[in-house]
Coordinates of C-alpha atoms in Angstrom, one line a residue:
X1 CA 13.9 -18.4 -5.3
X2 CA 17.4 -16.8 -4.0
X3 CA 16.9 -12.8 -4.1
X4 CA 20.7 -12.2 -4.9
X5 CA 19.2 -13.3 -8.6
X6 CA 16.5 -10.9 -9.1
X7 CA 17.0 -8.7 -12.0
X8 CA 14.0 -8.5 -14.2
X9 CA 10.4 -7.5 -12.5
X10 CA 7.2 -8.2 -14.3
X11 CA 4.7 -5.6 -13.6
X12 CA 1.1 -7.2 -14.8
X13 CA -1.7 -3.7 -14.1
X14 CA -0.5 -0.2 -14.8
X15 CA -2.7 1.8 -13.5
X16 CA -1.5 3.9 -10.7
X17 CA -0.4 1.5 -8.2
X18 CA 1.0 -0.8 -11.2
X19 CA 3.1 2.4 -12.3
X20 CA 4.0 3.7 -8.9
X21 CA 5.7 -0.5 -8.4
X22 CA 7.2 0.0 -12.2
X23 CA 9.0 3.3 -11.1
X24 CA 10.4 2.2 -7.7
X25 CA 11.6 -1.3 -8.8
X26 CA 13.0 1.2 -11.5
X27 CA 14.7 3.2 -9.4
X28 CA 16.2 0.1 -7.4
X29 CA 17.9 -0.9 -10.6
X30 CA 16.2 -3.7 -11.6
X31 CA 14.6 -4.1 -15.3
X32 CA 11.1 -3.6 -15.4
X33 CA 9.0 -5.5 -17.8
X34 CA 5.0 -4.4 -18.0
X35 CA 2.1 -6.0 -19.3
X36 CA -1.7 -3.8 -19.6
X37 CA -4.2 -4.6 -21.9
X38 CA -5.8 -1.5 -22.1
X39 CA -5.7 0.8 -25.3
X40 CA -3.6 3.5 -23.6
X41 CA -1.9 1.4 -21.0
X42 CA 1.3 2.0 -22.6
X43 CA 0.8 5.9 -23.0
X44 CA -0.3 6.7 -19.6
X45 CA 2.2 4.4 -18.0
X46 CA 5.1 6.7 -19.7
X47 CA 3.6 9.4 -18.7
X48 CA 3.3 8.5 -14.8
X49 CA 6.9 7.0 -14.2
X50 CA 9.0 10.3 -14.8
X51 CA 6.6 12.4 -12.8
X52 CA 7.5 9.6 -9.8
X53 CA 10.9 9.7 -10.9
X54 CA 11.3 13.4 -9.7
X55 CA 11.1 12.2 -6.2
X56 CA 12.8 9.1 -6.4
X57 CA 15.4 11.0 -7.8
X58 CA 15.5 13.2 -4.3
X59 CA 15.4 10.5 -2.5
X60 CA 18.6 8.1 -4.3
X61 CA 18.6 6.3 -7.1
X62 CA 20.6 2.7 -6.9
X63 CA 23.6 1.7 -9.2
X64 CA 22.4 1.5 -12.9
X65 CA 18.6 2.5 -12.0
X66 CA 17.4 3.8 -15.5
X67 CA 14.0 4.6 -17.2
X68 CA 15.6 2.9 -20.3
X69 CA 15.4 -0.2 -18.3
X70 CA 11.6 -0.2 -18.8
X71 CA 10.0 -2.5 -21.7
X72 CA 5.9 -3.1 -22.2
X73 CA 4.1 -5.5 -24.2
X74 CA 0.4 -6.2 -24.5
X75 CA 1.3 -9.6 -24.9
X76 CA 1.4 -11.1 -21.3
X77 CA 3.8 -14.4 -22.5
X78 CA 6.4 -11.8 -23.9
X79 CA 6.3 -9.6 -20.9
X80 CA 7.0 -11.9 -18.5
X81 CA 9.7 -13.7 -20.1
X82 CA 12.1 -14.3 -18.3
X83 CA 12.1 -12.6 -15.1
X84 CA 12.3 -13.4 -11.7
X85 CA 9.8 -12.1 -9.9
X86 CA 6.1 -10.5 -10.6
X87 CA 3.9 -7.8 -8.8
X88 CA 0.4 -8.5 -10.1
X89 CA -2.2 -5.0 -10.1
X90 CA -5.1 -5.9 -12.1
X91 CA -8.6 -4.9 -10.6
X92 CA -9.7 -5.5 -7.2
X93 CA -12.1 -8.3 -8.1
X94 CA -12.0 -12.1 -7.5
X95 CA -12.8 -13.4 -11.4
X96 CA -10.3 -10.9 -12.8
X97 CA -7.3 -11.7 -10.2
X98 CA -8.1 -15.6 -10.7
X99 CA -8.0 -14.8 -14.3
X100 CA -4.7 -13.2 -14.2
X101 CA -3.0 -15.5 -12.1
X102 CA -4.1 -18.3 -14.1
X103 CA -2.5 -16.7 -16.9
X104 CA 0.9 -15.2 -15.0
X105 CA 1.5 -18.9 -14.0
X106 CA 0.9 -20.3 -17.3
X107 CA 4.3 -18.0 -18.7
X108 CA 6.4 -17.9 -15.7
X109 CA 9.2 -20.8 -14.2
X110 CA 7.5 -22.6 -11.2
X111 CA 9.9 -20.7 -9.3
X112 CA 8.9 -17.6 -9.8
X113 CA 7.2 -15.7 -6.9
X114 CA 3.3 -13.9 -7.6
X115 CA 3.0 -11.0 -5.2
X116 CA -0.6 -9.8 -5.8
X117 CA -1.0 -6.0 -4.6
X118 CA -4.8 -6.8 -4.0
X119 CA -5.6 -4.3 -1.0
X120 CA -8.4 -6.8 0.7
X121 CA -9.1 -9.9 -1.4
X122 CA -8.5 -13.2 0.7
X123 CA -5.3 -14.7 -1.2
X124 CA -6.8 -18.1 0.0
X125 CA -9.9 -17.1 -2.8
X126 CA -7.9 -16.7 -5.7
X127 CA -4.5 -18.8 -5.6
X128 CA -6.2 -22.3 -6.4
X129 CA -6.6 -20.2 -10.4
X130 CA -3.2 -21.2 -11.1
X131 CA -0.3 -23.1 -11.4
X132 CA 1.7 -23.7 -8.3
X133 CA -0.3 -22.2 -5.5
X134 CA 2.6 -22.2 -3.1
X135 CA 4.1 -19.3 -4.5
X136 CA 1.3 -16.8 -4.8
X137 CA 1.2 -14.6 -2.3
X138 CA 0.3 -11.2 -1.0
X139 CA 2.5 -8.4 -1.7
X140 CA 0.3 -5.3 -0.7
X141 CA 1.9 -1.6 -0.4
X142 CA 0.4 1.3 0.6
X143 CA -0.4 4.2 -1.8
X144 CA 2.2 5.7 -3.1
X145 CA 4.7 2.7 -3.8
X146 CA 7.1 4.4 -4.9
X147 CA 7.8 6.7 -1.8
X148 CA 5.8 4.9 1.1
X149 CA 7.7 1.8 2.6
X150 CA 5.0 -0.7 4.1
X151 CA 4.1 -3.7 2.1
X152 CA 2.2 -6.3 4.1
X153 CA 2.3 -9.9 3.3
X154 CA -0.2 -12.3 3.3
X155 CA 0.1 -16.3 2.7
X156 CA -3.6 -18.1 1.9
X157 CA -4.0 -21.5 2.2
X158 CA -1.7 -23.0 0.1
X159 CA 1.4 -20.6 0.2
X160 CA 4.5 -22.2 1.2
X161 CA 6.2 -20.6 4.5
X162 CA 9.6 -20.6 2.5
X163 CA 7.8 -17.9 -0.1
X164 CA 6.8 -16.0 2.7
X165 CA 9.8 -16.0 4.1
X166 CA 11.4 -15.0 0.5
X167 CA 9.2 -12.7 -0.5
X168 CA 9.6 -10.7 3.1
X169 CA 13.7 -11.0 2.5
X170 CA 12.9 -9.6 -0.9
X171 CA 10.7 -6.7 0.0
X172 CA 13.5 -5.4 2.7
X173 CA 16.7 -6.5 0.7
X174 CA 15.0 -3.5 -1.8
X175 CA 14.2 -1.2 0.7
X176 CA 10.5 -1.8 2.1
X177 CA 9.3 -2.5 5.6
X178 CA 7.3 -5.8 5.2
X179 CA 5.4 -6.8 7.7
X180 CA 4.1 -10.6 8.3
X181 CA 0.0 -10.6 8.7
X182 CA -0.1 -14.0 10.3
X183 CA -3.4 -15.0 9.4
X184 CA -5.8 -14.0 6.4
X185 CA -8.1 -11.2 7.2
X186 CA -10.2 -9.0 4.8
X187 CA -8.7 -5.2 4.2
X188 CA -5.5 -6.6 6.0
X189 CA -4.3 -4.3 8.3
X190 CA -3.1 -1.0 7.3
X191 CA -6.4 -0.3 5.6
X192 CA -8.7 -2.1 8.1
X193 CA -7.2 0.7 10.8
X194 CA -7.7 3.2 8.3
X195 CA -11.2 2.0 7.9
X196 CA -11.8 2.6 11.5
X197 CA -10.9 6.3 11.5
X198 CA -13.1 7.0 8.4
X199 CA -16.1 5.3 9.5
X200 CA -15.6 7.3 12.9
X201 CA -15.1 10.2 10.3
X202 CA -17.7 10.5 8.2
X203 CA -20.1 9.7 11.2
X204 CA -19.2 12.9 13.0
X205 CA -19.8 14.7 9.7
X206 CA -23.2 13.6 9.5
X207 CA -23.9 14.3 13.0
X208 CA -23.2 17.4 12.4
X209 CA -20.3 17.7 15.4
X210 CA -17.4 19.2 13.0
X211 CA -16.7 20.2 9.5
X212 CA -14.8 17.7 6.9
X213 CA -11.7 20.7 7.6
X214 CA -12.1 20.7 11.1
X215 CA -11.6 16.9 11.0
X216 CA -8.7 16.5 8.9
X217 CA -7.1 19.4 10.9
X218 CA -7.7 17.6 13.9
X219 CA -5.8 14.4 12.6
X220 CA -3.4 16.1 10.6
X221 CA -2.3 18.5 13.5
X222 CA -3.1 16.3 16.2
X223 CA -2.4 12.5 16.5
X224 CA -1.4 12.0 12.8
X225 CA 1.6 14.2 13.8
X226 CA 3.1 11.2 16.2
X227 CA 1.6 8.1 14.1
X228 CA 3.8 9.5 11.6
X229 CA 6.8 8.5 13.9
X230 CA 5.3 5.6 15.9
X231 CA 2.7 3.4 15.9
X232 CA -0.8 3.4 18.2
X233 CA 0.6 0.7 20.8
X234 CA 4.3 2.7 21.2
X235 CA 2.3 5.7 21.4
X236 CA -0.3 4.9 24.0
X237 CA 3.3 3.2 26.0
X238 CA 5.1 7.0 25.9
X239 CA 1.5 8.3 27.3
X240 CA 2.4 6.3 30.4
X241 CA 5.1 7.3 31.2
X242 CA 7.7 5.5 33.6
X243 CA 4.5 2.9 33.9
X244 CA 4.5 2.5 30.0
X245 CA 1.2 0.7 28.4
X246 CA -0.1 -1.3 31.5
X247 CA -0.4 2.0 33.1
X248 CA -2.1 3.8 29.9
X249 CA -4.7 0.9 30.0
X250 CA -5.7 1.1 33.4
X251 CA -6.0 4.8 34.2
X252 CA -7.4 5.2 30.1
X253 CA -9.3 2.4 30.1
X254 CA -12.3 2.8 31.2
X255 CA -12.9 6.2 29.5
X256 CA -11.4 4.7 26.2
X257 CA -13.8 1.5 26.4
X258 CA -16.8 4.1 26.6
X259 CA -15.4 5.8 23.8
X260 CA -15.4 2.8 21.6
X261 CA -19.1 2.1 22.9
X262 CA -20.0 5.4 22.1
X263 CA -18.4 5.4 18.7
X264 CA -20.6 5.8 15.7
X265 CA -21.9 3.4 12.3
X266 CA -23.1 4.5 9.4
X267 CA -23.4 3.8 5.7
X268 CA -22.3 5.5 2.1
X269 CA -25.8 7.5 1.7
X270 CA -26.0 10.0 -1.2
X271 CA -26.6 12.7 2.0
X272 CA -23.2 11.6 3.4
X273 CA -21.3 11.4 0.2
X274 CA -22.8 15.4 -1.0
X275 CA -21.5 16.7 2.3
X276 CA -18.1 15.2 2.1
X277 CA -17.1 15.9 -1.4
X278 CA -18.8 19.5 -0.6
X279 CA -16.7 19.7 2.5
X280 CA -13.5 19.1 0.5
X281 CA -13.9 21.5 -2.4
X282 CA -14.0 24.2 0.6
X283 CA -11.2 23.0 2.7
X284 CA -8.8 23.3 -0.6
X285 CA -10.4 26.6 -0.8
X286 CA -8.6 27.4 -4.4
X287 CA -5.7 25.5 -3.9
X288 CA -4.6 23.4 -6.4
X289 CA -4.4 19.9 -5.9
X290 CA -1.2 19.1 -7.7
X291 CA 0.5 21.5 -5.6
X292 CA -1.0 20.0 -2.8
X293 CA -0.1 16.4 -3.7
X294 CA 3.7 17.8 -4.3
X295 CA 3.9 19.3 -1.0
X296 CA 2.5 16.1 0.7
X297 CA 5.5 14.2 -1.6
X298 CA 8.2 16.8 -0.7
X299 CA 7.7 16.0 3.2
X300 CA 7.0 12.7 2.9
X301 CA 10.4 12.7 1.7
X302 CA 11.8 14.9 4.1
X303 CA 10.1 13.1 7.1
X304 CA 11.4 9.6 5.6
X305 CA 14.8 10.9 5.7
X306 CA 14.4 12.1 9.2
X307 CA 13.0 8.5 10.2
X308 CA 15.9 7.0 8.8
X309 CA 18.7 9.1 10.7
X310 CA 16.3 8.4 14.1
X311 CA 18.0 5.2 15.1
X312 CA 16.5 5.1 18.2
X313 CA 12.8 4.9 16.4
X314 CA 11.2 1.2 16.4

């Protein structure tokens, strides 16, 4: 696959993620071609893209980006003729991401890279469906696509290094920030770290320490603040000062290893779950949550731009 010939994107899923992919490959200036076999796949997909067009607009559109350039079919062979490369979003489930790749391989050249968007499933579990193994790969952003730059890539068993190494080029040649996940791991990264801070999460609510507010204002004001700018390694290396990380880790570690063997576990119970959704209807406290979700989008933007003109940021 050479990138410099990538002009038509299949799009197989349009749910939310499927849609936020259709809009930002969109906006990039690509054609966009989108297969969903739901009733009202078509409806609700036309729907969602101009509403994330608003802020891709903000943010700048590339040379000939169009929603004209958008086509959907509910007949997978005639939306993925011809193009050159596909972003897969059916269900998170093994049988139905077998299924589809099975099918995507069966209407697509053999040089055609399969990024899957699956947010957990082991690649190495559901490439062997189809035709031409090597070339399915992970391709897995974080929610929303259209504004939020991290995809993470994942090769199973039978992915070929040169795909990986393509389908990286790929993601940054159109603005992403791939990252390489070296070896197959369930959750991948981003959302295994995320996992970490919600199970810590919903166990202080259930002990009772802090409200479901009081939590998300301690992230939110708190440490969220800098992992907006860097990650938790460079972070804990600025906390040492001139003595960087090795000196965070050994006047911090002890303390932090007693944290960590002090840190909660719990399950999904319906107590936990009533608490949670309870504690969220009050920390919105009226406001509306479109208006919320646009703020959120409005400084994301703003912060991205910032990001950008920080050169010296990692």
């Amino acid at each position: 696959m050479n990138n410099k010939t990538i002009k038509k994107i299949g799009i197989v899923g349009t749910g939310v993620i499927g849609a936020s992919w259709a809009a930002y490959y969109l906006a990039q200036g690509f054609d966009v071609s989108a297969f969903d076999p739901a009733p009202d796949a078509e409806e609700k997909l036309r729907t969602l893209i101009p509403q994330f067009w608003v802020p891709l607009t903000r943010i700048g559109l590339a040379n000939g980006a169009s929603l004209d350039r958008l086509s959907f079919s509910k007949d997978l062979a005639t939306a993925l003729h011809g193009v050159d490369f596909v972003q897969e979003n059916g269900p998170e489930r093994v049988t139905i991401k077998r299924q589809l790749l099975a099918g995507i391989t069966e209407h697509v050249g053999p040089d055609v890279i399969i990024a899957t968007s699956s947010s957990g499933i082991l690649i190495s579990e559901i490439q062997n469906a189809a035709k031409g193994p090597d070339r399915i790969v992970v391709g897995h952003p974080f929610n929303p696509p259209h504004l939020i730059p991290l995809v993470e890539v994942v090769g199973g068993n039978l992915t070929s290094p040169k795909v990986i190494e393509q389908t990286l080029s790929f993601y940054a040649m159109v603005g992403k920030k791939p990252i390489h996940i070296r070896r197959e791991i369930k959750g991948h990264i981003a959302n295994r770290l995320q996992a970490a801070l919600w199970r810590e999460a919903f166990y202080l609510v259930d002990q009772g320490i802090a409200s479901v507010a009081d939590i998300d204002t301690a992230i939110a004001q708190g440490p969220g603040l800098r992992w907006a700018l860097l990650g938790p390694f460079m972070n804990l290396h600025l906390s040492g000062g001139a003595g960087g990380i090795g000196y965070a880790i050994d006047h911090l570690g002890p303390p932090i290893e007693s944290w960590w063997r002090d840190l909660g576990d719990l399950s999904f119970t319906p107590a936990i779950r009533s608490d949670v959704v309870d504690g969220i209807q009050e920390e919105l406290d009226g406001r509306n949550l479109d208006a919320v979700t646009d703020a959120r989008d409005n400084v994301l933007i703003q912060l991205l731009a910032l990001k950008a003109a920080a050169a010296p940021l990692p």
